[in-house]
mmCIF file of C-alpha atoms in Angstrom:
data_model
loop_
_atom_site.group_PDB
_atom_site.id
_atom_site.type_symbol
_atom_site.label_atom_id
_atom_site.label_comp_id
_atom_site.label_asym_id
_atom_site.label_seq_id
_atom_site.Cartn_x
_atom_site.Cartn_y
_atom_site.Cartn_z
ATOM 1 C CA MET A 1 -3.667 -26.979 -46.338
ATOM 2 C CA LYS A 2 -2.573 -23.569 -46.221
ATOM 3 C CA VAL A 3 -4.939 -22.272 -43.875
ATOM 4 C CA LEU A 4 -4.396 -25.255 -41.514
ATOM 5 C CA PHE A 5 -0.258 -24.958 -42.311
ATOM 6 C CA LYS A 6 -0.730 -20.896 -42.082
ATOM 7 C CA LEU A 7 -2.720 -21.528 -37.974
ATOM 8 C CA LEU A 8 -0.235 -24.021 -37.037
ATOM 9 C CA GLN A 9 2.569 -21.411 -38.342
ATOM 10 C CA ILE A 10 1.339 -19.044 -35.520
ATOM 11 C CA ALA A 11 -0.020 -21.047 -32.833
ATOM 12 C CA ILE A 12 4.235 -21.902 -32.748
ATOM 13 C CA VAL A 13 4.781 -18.523 -32.379
ATOM 14 C CA ALA A 14 1.877 -17.311 -30.222
ATOM 15 C CA LEU A 15 2.181 -20.317 -27.771
ATOM 16 C CA PRO A 16 5.801 -19.649 -26.067
ATOM 17 C CA LEU A 17 5.072 -15.903 -25.879
ATOM 18 C CA LEU A 18 1.670 -16.460 -23.769
ATOM 19 C CA ALA A 19 3.585 -18.874 -21.781
ATOM 20 C CA MET A 20 6.490 -16.333 -21.082
ATOM 21 C CA ARG A 21 3.382 -13.881 -20.325
ATOM 22 C CA ALA A 22 1.354 -16.224 -17.632
ATOM 23 C CA ASP A 23 5.050 -16.756 -16.241
ATOM 24 C CA LYS A 24 6.397 -13.395 -15.528
ATOM 25 C CA PRO A 25 5.690 -12.360 -11.493
ATOM 26 C CA LEU A 26 3.205 -10.382 -10.923
ATOM 27 C CA ARG A 27 4.942 -6.995 -10.381
ATOM 28 C CA VAL A 28 3.582 -5.295 -6.834
ATOM 29 C CA VAL A 29 5.233 -2.090 -5.737
ATOM 30 C CA PHE A 30 4.479 -0.859 -2.468
ATOM 31 C CA PHE A 31 4.539 2.986 -2.488
ATOM 32 C CA GLY A 32 4.735 4.927 1.015
ATOM 33 C CA ASP A 33 6.884 6.636 3.615
ATOM 34 C CA SER A 34 9.302 5.626 6.265
ATOM 35 C CA ILE A 35 7.226 2.620 7.089
ATOM 36 C CA THR A 36 7.335 1.017 3.324
ATOM 37 C CA GLN A 37 11.320 2.411 3.530
ATOM 38 C CA ALA A 38 11.523 -0.040 6.511
ATOM 39 C CA GLY A 39 9.467 -2.508 4.995
ATOM 40 C CA VAL A 40 12.741 -3.597 2.740
ATOM 41 C CA SER A 41 14.387 -4.723 5.918
ATOM 42 C CA PRO A 42 14.879 -7.981 7.088
ATOM 43 C CA THR A 43 11.540 -7.387 9.613
ATOM 44 C CA GLY A 44 10.121 -5.747 7.526
ATOM 45 C CA TYR A 45 6.371 -5.672 6.287
ATOM 46 C CA ILE A 46 7.107 -5.891 3.046
ATOM 47 C CA THR A 47 9.726 -9.049 3.538
ATOM 48 C CA LYS A 48 6.995 -10.649 5.649
ATOM 49 C CA VAL A 49 5.225 -10.518 2.670
ATOM 50 C CA GLY A 50 8.089 -12.655 0.549
ATOM 51 C CA GLU A 51 8.297 -14.800 3.508
ATOM 52 C CA MET A 52 4.586 -16.070 3.649
ATOM 53 C CA LEU A 53 4.370 -15.991 0.069
ATOM 54 C CA LYS A 54 7.592 -18.435 -0.346
ATOM 55 C CA ALA A 55 5.682 -20.530 2.837
ATOM 56 C CA LYS A 56 3.013 -21.017 0.209
ATOM 57 C CA GLY A 57 5.023 -21.969 -2.580
ATOM 58 C CA GLN A 58 4.252 -18.626 -4.657
ATOM 59 C CA ASP A 59 7.428 -16.289 -4.294
ATOM 60 C CA SER A 60 8.005 -17.491 -8.108
ATOM 61 C CA GLN A 61 4.916 -15.797 -9.099
ATOM 62 C CA TYR A 62 5.322 -11.971 -7.291
ATOM 63 C CA GLU A 63 8.175 -9.602 -7.500
ATOM 64 C CA LEU A 64 7.641 -7.209 -4.722
ATOM 65 C CA ILE A 65 9.364 -3.866 -5.348
ATOM 66 C CA GLY A 66 9.531 -1.131 -1.859
ATOM 67 C CA ALA A 67 9.093 2.630 -2.727
ATOM 68 C CA GLY A 68 9.182 3.963 0.583
ATOM 69 C CA ILE A 69 10.766 6.935 1.780
ATOM 70 C CA GLY A 70 10.977 8.544 5.388
ATOM 71 C CA GLY A 71 8.879 11.493 6.376
ATOM 72 C CA ASN A 72 7.023 11.719 2.691
ATOM 73 C CA LYS A 73 3.413 13.084 2.665
ATOM 74 C CA VAL A 74 1.377 12.334 -0.911
ATOM 75 C CA TYR A 75 3.091 15.164 -2.451
ATOM 76 C CA ASP A 76 6.363 13.551 -2.652
ATOM 77 C CA LEU A 77 4.668 10.791 -4.102
ATOM 78 C CA TYR A 78 3.470 13.004 -6.589
ATOM 79 C CA LEU A 79 6.591 14.365 -7.530
ATOM 80 C CA ARG A 80 8.424 10.924 -7.259
ATOM 81 C CA LEU A 81 6.032 8.451 -8.900
ATOM 82 C CA GLU A 82 7.775 8.387 -12.418
ATOM 83 C CA ASP A 83 10.756 7.471 -11.682
ATOM 84 C CA ASP A 84 9.969 4.897 -8.253
ATOM 85 C CA VAL A 85 7.128 3.970 -9.856
ATOM 86 C CA LEU A 86 5.529 3.963 -13.519
ATOM 87 C CA ALA A 87 9.191 3.517 -14.479
ATOM 88 C CA LYS A 88 9.441 -0.186 -13.239
ATOM 89 C CA LYS A 89 5.915 -1.398 -14.851
ATOM 90 C CA PRO A 90 3.938 -2.333 -12.095
ATOM 91 C CA ASP A 91 1.173 -4.447 -12.493
ATOM 92 C CA VAL A 92 -0.293 -3.732 -8.989
ATOM 93 C CA VAL A 93 0.492 -0.456 -5.923
ATOM 94 C CA PHE A 94 0.148 0.326 -3.237
ATOM 95 C CA ILE A 95 -0.177 3.237 -1.970
ATOM 96 C CA TYR A 96 -0.049 3.803 1.718
ATOM 97 C CA VAL A 97 0.496 6.996 2.769
ATOM 98 C CA GLY A 98 -0.863 9.603 5.289
ATOM 99 C CA ILE A 99 0.830 9.645 8.361
ATOM 100 C CA ASN A 100 3.585 12.175 7.772
ATOM 101 C CA ASP A 101 0.271 14.806 6.451
ATOM 102 C CA VAL A 102 -1.356 14.618 9.482
ATOM 103 C CA TRP A 103 2.175 13.937 12.031
ATOM 104 C CA HIS A 104 3.741 17.158 10.366
ATOM 105 C CA LYS A 105 0.652 19.439 10.833
ATOM 106 C CA ALA A 106 1.604 19.059 14.875
ATOM 107 C CA SER A 107 4.748 18.926 15.420
ATOM 108 C CA SER A 108 6.426 21.045 12.467
ATOM 109 C CA GLY A 109 3.583 22.590 11.096
ATOM 110 C CA THR A 110 4.125 21.446 7.495
ATOM 111 C CA GLY A 111 1.306 18.982 7.218
ATOM 112 C CA THR A 112 -1.322 18.734 4.214
ATOM 113 C CA ASP A 113 -4.074 20.513 4.268
ATOM 114 C CA PRO A 114 -7.772 18.046 3.792
ATOM 115 C CA ASP A 115 -8.463 19.329 0.371
ATOM 116 C CA LYS A 116 -5.267 19.087 -1.415
ATOM 117 C CA TYR A 117 -4.637 15.726 0.160
ATOM 118 C CA VAL A 118 -7.768 14.781 -1.753
ATOM 119 C CA LYS A 119 -6.003 16.534 -4.562
ATOM 120 C CA PHE A 120 -2.604 14.661 -4.939
ATOM 121 C CA TYR A 121 -4.509 10.985 -4.223
ATOM 122 C CA GLU A 122 -6.552 11.874 -7.527
ATOM 123 C CA ALA A 123 -3.963 13.143 -8.984
ATOM 124 C CA LEU A 124 -1.648 9.819 -8.390
ATOM 125 C CA ILE A 125 -5.033 7.461 -9.044
ATOM 126 C CA LYS A 126 -5.473 9.137 -12.130
ATOM 127 C CA LYS A 127 -1.851 8.706 -13.490
ATOM 128 C CA LEU A 128 -1.420 5.109 -12.237
ATOM 129 C CA LYS A 129 -5.300 3.684 -13.548
ATOM 130 C CA ALA A 130 -3.814 5.405 -16.953
ATOM 131 C CA GLN A 131 -0.993 2.592 -17.218
ATOM 132 C CA ASN A 132 -3.563 0.232 -16.613
ATOM 133 C CA ILE A 133 -2.073 -0.584 -12.887
ATOM 134 C CA ARG A 134 -4.015 -2.369 -10.719
ATOM 135 C CA VAL A 135 -4.201 0.261 -7.266
ATOM 136 C CA ILE A 136 -4.846 -0.971 -3.518
ATOM 137 C CA VAL A 137 -5.548 2.570 -1.349
ATOM 138 C CA CYS A 138 -4.891 1.948 2.257
ATOM 139 C CA THR A 139 -5.939 3.981 5.011
ATOM 140 C CA PRO A 140 -3.427 5.805 7.096
ATOM 141 C CA THR A 141 -2.641 3.949 10.722
ATOM 142 C CA VAL A 142 -2.105 4.905 14.631
ATOM 143 C CA ILE A 143 -0.272 7.640 15.675
ATOM 144 C CA GLY A 144 -0.364 6.648 18.737
ATOM 145 C CA GLU A 145 -1.213 3.156 20.407
ATOM 146 C CA ARG A 146 -4.168 3.893 23.155
ATOM 147 C CA ASN A 147 -7.511 2.612 22.393
ATOM 148 C CA ASP A 148 -9.992 4.883 23.905
ATOM 149 C CA ASN A 149 -9.438 8.106 21.408
ATOM 150 C CA SER A 150 -7.491 9.698 22.942
ATOM 151 C CA ASN A 151 -4.284 9.782 21.058
ATOM 152 C CA GLN A 152 -3.358 13.653 19.929
ATOM 153 C CA GLN A 153 -3.857 13.155 15.915
ATOM 154 C CA ASP A 154 -6.581 10.453 16.644
ATOM 155 C CA GLY A 155 -9.317 13.304 14.737
ATOM 156 C CA ASP A 156 -7.629 13.815 12.084
ATOM 157 C CA LEU A 157 -6.457 10.267 11.071
ATOM 158 C CA ASN A 158 -10.180 9.494 11.509
ATOM 159 C CA GLN A 159 -10.757 12.348 8.685
ATOM 160 C CA TYR A 160 -7.689 11.760 6.150
ATOM 161 C CA SER A 161 -9.053 7.386 6.266
ATOM 162 C CA LYS A 162 -12.849 8.447 5.654
ATOM 163 C CA LEU A 163 -11.231 10.719 2.615
ATOM 164 C CA ILE A 164 -9.331 7.579 1.403
ATOM 165 C CA ARG A 165 -12.657 5.479 2.082
ATOM 166 C CA GLU A 166 -14.723 8.126 -0.662
ATOM 167 C CA ILE A 167 -12.038 8.315 -2.875
ATOM 168 C CA ALA A 168 -11.858 4.627 -3.470
ATOM 169 C CA THR A 169 -15.366 3.967 -3.653
ATOM 170 C CA ARG A 170 -15.330 7.255 -6.149
ATOM 171 C CA ASN A 171 -12.763 5.559 -8.014
ATOM 172 C CA ASN A 172 -14.362 2.244 -7.637
ATOM 173 C CA LEU A 173 -11.002 1.153 -6.132
ATOM 174 C CA GLN A 174 -9.964 -1.780 -3.033
ATOM 175 C CA LEU A 175 -9.541 -0.114 -0.653
ATOM 176 C CA LEU A 176 -7.745 -1.937 2.177
ATOM 177 C CA ASP A 177 -9.088 0.035 5.919
ATOM 178 C CA LEU A 178 -5.443 -0.477 8.043
ATOM 179 C CA ARG A 179 -7.201 2.134 10.045
ATOM 180 C CA LYS A 180 -9.804 0.178 10.507
ATOM 181 C CA HIS A 181 -7.675 -2.823 11.486
ATOM 182 C CA PHE A 182 -5.030 -1.756 13.002
ATOM 183 C CA GLN A 183 -8.165 -0.411 15.847
ATOM 184 C CA ASP A 184 -9.562 -3.469 15.870
ATOM 185 C CA TYR A 185 -6.211 -5.301 16.589
ATOM 186 C CA LEU A 186 -5.853 -2.461 19.397
ATOM 187 C CA ALA A 187 -8.915 -3.322 21.212
ATOM 188 C CA LYS A 188 -8.484 -6.430 21.924
ATOM 189 C CA ASN A 189 -4.572 -6.425 22.479
ATOM 190 C CA ASN A 190 -4.036 -3.299 24.451
ATOM 191 C CA PRO A 191 -5.911 -3.569 27.908
ATOM 192 C CA GLU A 192 -3.285 -1.446 29.569
ATOM 193 C CA ASN A 193 -4.403 1.558 26.986
ATOM 194 C CA LYS A 194 -0.748 1.741 26.306
ATOM 195 C CA GLU A 195 0.244 4.118 23.888
ATOM 196 C CA LYS A 196 2.866 2.267 22.350
ATOM 197 C CA GLY A 197 4.976 -0.936 22.432
ATOM 198 C CA ILE A 198 1.642 -3.199 20.941
ATOM 199 C CA LEU A 199 2.457 -2.910 17.477
ATOM 200 C CA THR A 200 4.454 0.230 17.331
ATOM 201 C CA THR A 201 8.401 1.039 18.306
ATOM 202 C CA ASP A 202 7.321 5.254 19.220
ATOM 203 C CA ARG A 203 3.581 5.365 18.656
ATOM 204 C CA VAL A 204 4.367 4.727 14.123
ATOM 205 C CA HIS A 205 6.695 3.035 13.268
ATOM 206 C CA LEU A 206 6.463 -1.007 13.631
ATOM 207 C CA THR A 207 7.599 -3.691 16.092
ATOM 208 C CA ASP A 208 8.151 -6.545 14.927
ATOM 209 C CA ALA A 209 4.755 -8.348 15.409
ATOM 210 C CA GLY A 210 3.474 -4.810 14.015
ATOM 211 C CA ASN A 211 4.713 -5.576 10.355
ATOM 212 C CA GLN A 212 3.578 -8.784 10.651
ATOM 213 C CA PHE A 213 0.408 -7.773 11.008
ATOM 214 C CA LEU A 214 0.990 -5.264 8.273
ATOM 215 C CA ALA A 215 1.386 -8.144 6.258
ATOM 216 C CA GLU A 216 -1.367 -9.976 6.848
ATOM 217 C CA LYS A 217 -2.821 -7.355 5.632
ATOM 218 C CA MET A 218 -1.160 -6.551 2.530
ATOM 219 C CA LEU A 219 -1.152 -10.268 1.171
ATOM 220 C CA GLU A 220 -5.339 -10.527 1.932
ATOM 221 C CA ALA A 221 -5.511 -7.405 -0.548
ATOM 222 C CA LEU A 222 -3.121 -8.606 -2.808
ATOM 223 C CA VAL A 223 -4.745 -12.184 -3.051
ATOM 224 C CA GLN A 224 -7.950 -10.615 -3.048
ATOM 225 C CA LYS A 225 -9.446 -11.986 -6.328
#
């Protein structure tokens, strides 16, 4: 009888704690550059993810946090990982970086060489995995929307996307292949082979349609089991 009473006492304490844990929303951090910084704006992709979750009646199950800073490269993400991500104790982190690592090589000579890109990317992953955080890695999207492989940085973007695919495989991580998704979309929806104006305003930053498309892909990855 005493044993039964003791078990009941434990259950009375434990069940509310379990309920609290079950009710706790999944904390999701989107970690990136200016595209992610703009993601929390009224028309940004993170805002749109929240709106789609609300439409499904699932918004209370997720807490969405933007951690994007314009101009950031993978090295910058590594430097602010502790304060901007780990301190928030997330359950899930999307790493979406690479555009500036490629773009700045041509625009200002301050990009990131492939070997250093991989080194810092792997270092980010190591720190996140040490905290048992679910990591979703994203390939960089576009710098120019022409669909015939004639954008100046297409070669580098393809190379860096390949590196991220290899990182995902090597670390057994979920991959969100945004590069492929954007290329497939533009192949179907850019018949005039425009440089911008379909998914981007300036070849990089997103139109409303671009934010919507990105939000849909992010949400698909987030709810993937």
